[in-house]
Short mmCIF file of C-alpha atoms in Angstrom, two decimals:
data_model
loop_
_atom_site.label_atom_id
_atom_site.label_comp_id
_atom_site.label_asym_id
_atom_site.label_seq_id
_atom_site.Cartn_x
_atom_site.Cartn_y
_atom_site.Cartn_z
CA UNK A 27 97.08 -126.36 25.42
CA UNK A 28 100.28 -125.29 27.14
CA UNK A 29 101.13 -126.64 30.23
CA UNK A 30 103.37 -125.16 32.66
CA UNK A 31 104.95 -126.48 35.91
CA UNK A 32 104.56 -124.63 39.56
CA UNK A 33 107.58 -123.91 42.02
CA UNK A 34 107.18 -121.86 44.99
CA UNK A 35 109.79 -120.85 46.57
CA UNK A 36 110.32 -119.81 50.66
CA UNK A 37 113.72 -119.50 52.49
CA UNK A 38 114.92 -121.11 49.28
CA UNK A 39 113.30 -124.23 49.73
CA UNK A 40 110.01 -125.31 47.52
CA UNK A 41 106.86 -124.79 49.49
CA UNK A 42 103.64 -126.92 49.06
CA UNK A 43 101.14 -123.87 48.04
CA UNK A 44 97.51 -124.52 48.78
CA UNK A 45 94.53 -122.16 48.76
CA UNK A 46 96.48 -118.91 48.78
CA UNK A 47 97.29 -119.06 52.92
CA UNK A 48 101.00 -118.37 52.32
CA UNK A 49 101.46 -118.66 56.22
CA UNK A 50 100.63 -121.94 56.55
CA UNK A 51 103.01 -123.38 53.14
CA UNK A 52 105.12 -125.98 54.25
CA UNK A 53 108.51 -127.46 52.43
CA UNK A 54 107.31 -130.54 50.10
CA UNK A 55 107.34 -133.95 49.55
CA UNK A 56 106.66 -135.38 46.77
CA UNK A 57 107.60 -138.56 45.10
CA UNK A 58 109.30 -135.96 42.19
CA UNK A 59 112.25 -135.55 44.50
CA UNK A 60 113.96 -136.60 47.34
CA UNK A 61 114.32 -133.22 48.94
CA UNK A 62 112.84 -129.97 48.72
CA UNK A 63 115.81 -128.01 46.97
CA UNK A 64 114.25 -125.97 43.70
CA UNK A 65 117.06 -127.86 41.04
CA UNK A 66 116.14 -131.11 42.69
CA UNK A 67 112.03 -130.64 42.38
CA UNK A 68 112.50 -129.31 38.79
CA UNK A 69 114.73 -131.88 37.92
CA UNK A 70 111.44 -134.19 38.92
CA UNK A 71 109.19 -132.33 37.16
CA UNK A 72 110.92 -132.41 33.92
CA UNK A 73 111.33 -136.31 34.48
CA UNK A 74 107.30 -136.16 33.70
CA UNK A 75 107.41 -134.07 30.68
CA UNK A 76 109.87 -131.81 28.56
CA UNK A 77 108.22 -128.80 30.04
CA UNK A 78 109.36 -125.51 27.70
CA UNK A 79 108.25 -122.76 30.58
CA UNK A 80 108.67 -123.23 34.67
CA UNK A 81 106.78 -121.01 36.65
CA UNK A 82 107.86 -119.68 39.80
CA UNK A 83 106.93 -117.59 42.77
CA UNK A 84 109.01 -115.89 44.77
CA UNK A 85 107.19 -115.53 48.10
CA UNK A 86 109.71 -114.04 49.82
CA UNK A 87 110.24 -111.25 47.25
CA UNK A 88 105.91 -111.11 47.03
CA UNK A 89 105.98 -110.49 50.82
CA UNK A 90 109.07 -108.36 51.06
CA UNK A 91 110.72 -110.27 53.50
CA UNK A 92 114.04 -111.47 51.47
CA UNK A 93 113.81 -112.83 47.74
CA UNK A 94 115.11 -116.11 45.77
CA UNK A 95 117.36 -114.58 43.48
CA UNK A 96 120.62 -117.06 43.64
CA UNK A 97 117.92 -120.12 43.66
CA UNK A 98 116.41 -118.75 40.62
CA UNK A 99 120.16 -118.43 38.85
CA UNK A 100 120.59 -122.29 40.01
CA UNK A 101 117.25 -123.39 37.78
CA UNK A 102 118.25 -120.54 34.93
CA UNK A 103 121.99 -122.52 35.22
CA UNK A 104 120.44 -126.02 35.23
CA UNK A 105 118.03 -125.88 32.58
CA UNK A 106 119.47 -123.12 30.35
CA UNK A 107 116.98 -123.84 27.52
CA UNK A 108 113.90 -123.77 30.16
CA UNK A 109 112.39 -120.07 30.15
CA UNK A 110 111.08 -119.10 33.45
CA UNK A 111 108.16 -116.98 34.39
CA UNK A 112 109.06 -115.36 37.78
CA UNK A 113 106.63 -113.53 39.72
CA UNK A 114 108.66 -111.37 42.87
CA UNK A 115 106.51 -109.46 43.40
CA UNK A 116 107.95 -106.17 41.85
CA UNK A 117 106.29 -103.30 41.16
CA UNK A 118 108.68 -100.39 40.54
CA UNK A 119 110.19 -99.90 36.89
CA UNK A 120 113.57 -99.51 38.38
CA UNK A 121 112.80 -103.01 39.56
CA UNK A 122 111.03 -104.16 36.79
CA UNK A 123 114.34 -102.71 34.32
CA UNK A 124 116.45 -104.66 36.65
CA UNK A 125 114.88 -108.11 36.74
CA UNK A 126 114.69 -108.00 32.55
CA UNK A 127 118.31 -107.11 32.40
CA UNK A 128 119.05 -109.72 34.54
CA UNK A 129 118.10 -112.28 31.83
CA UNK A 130 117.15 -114.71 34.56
CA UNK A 131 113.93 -114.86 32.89
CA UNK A 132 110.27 -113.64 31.86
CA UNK A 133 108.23 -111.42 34.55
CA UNK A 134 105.33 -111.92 35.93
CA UNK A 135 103.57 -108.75 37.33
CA UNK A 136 100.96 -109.99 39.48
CA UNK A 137 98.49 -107.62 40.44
CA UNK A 138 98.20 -107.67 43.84
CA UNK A 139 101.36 -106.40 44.23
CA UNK A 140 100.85 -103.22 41.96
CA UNK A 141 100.58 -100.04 43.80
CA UNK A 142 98.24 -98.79 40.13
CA UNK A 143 98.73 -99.08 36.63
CA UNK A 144 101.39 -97.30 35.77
CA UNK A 145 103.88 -99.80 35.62
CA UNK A 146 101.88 -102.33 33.06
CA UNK A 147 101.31 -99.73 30.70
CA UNK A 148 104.76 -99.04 30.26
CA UNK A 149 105.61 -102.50 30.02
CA UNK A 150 102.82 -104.13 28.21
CA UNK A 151 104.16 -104.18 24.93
CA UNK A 152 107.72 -106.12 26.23
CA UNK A 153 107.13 -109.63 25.58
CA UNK A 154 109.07 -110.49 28.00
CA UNK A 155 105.89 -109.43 30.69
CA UNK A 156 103.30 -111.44 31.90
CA UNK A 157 100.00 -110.13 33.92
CA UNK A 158 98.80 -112.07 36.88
CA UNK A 159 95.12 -111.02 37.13
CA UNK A 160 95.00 -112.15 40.73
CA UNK A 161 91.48 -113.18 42.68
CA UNK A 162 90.52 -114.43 46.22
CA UNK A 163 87.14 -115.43 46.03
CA UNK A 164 84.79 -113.20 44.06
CA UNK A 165 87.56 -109.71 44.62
CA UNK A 166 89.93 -108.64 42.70
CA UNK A 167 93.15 -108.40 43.66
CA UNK A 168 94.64 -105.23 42.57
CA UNK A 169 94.25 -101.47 41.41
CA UNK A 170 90.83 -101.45 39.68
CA UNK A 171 92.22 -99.43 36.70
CA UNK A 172 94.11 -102.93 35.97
CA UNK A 173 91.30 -104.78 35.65
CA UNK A 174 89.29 -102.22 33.68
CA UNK A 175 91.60 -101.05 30.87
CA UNK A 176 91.85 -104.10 29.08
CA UNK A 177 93.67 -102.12 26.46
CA UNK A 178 96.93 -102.08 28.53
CA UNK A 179 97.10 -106.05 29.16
CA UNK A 180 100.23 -107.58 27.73
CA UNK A 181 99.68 -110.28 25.51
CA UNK A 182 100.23 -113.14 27.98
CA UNK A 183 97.27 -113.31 31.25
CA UNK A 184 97.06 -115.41 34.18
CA UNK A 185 93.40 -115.92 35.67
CA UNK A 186 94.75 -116.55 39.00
CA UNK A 187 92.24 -117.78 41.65
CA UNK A 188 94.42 -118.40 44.61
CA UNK A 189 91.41 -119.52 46.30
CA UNK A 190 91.65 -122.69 44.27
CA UNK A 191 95.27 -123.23 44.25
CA UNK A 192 95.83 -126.98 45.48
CA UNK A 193 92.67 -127.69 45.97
CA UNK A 194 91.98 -130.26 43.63
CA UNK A 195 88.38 -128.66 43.38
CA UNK A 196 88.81 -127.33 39.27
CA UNK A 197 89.45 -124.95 37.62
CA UNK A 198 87.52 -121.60 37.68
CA UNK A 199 85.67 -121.64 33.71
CA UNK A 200 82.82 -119.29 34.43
CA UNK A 201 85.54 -116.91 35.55
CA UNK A 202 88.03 -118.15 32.62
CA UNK A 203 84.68 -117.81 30.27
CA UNK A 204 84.25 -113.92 30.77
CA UNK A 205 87.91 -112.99 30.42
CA UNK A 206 87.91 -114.93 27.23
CA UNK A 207 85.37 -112.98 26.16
CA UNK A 208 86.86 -109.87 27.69
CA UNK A 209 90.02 -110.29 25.95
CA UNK A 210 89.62 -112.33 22.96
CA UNK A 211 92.80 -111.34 21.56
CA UNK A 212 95.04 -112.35 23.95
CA UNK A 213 96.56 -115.65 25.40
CA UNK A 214 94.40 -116.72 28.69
CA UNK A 215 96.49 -119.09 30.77
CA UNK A 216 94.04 -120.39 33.74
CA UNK A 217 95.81 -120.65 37.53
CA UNK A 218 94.66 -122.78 40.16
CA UNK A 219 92.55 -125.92 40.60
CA UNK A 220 93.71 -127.83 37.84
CA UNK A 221 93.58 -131.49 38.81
CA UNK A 222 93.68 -133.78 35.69
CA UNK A 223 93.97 -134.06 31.58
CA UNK A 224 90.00 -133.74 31.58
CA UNK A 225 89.97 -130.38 32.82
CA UNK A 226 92.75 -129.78 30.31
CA UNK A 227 90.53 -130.56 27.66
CA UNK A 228 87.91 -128.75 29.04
CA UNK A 229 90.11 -125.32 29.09
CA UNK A 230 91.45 -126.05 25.49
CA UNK A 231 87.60 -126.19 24.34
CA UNK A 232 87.06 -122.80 26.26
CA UNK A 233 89.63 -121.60 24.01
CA UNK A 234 92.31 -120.94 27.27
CA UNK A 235 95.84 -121.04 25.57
CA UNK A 236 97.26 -123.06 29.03
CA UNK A 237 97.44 -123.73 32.37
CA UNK A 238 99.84 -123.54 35.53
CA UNK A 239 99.97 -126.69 37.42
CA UNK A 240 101.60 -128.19 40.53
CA UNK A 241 99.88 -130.67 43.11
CA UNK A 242 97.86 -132.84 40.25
CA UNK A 243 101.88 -133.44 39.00
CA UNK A 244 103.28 -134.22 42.12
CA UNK A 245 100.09 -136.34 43.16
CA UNK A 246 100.38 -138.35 39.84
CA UNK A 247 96.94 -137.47 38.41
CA UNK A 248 98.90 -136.19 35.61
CA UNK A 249 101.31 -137.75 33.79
CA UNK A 250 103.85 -137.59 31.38
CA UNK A 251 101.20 -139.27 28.87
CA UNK A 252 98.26 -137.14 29.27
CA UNK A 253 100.28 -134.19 28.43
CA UNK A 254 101.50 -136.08 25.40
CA UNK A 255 98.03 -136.06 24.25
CA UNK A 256 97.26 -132.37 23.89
#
């Protein structure tokens, strides 16, 4: 079970994310850091474990409003050895050739941000690329053709439900269950609601490769030592 921290990132500041309403995010506090500056929360996260991956989300980039760029050369800079997973929302392949050149780190296409599927199938074999099946409630996010083709997935997928993102209320396993079985072959990483190192265990036994997590870290439900044990 891999295990793999959550920034977001607003007006270059690290945003509390809960539920998916991007509106209402608000800069965090958490007893990781004393402010809410991206190198500082990091720097708390990887105080609770030697985390290999970071993921972050550019919400400014997602929404087209600005992006995070220089705040995501500050983490690459202070944690050289720490490989990020950055989702900004692009979905052009002059973007997409950009961002990888950049060496800043992996990229995440999410889906709802894909105009159709022409951009994952020409990346899907770059290991560098991650898919983000997003899902708000019971919908996809996202060109259908994305969801149906299972033959273009890269070999790294998010189940994002942003419905459940810090909410405490669990991960989604039915959901988690039927891509498993959709896509067997590839590594299932589940995305929102994850709230301790029992539902860890409970996506390791569903055979889900890992998880993104955020508030259950900051909130101390899990710790340095319950990671240690998977």
């Amino acid at each position: 079970m891999r295990v793999i921290p959550v920034i977001d990132l607003k007006g270059g500041t690290v945003v509390r994310a809960r539920l998916g309403r991007r509106d209402e995010y608000r800069p965090i506090e958490t007893p990781l850091a004393t402010t809410s500056d991206p190198v500082d929360v990091a720097h708390g996260l990887m105080s609770v474990y030697p985390f290999a991956s970071l993921y972050v989300a550019d919400l400014d980039a997602i929404e087209k409003t600005a992006d995070n760029r220089r705040h995501l050369a500050r983490l690459k800079a202070a944690f050289p050895a720490l490989t990020l997973w950055v989702d900004n929302g692009i979905s052009t392949p002059g973007a997409a050739d950009a961002w990888l050149a950049s060496r800043l780190g992996h990229l995440v296409l999410g889906s709802e941000t894909q105009r159709d599927d022409i951009l994952l199938r020409r990346l899907a074999s770059d290991e560098r690329i991650v898919l983000s099946l997003d899902f708000r409630g019971d919908a996809f996010q996202g060109p259908a053709a994305i969801l149906a083709d299972q033959g273009a997935w890269p070999q790294r997928i998010l189940c994002m439900t942003l419905g459940r993102v810090g909410s405490a209320s669990g991960p989604d396993l039915a959901r988690l269950a039927e891509l498993r079985k959709t896509a067997p072959d590839r590594d299932i990483y589940a995305a929102g609601g994850v709230r301790d190192l029992a539902d860890l265990r409970r996506l390791a036994q569903a055979g889900i490769t890992g998880a993104l997590v955020a508030t259950s870290l900051h909130d101390g439900r899990l710790t340095g030592p319950d990671l240690a044990t998977l």
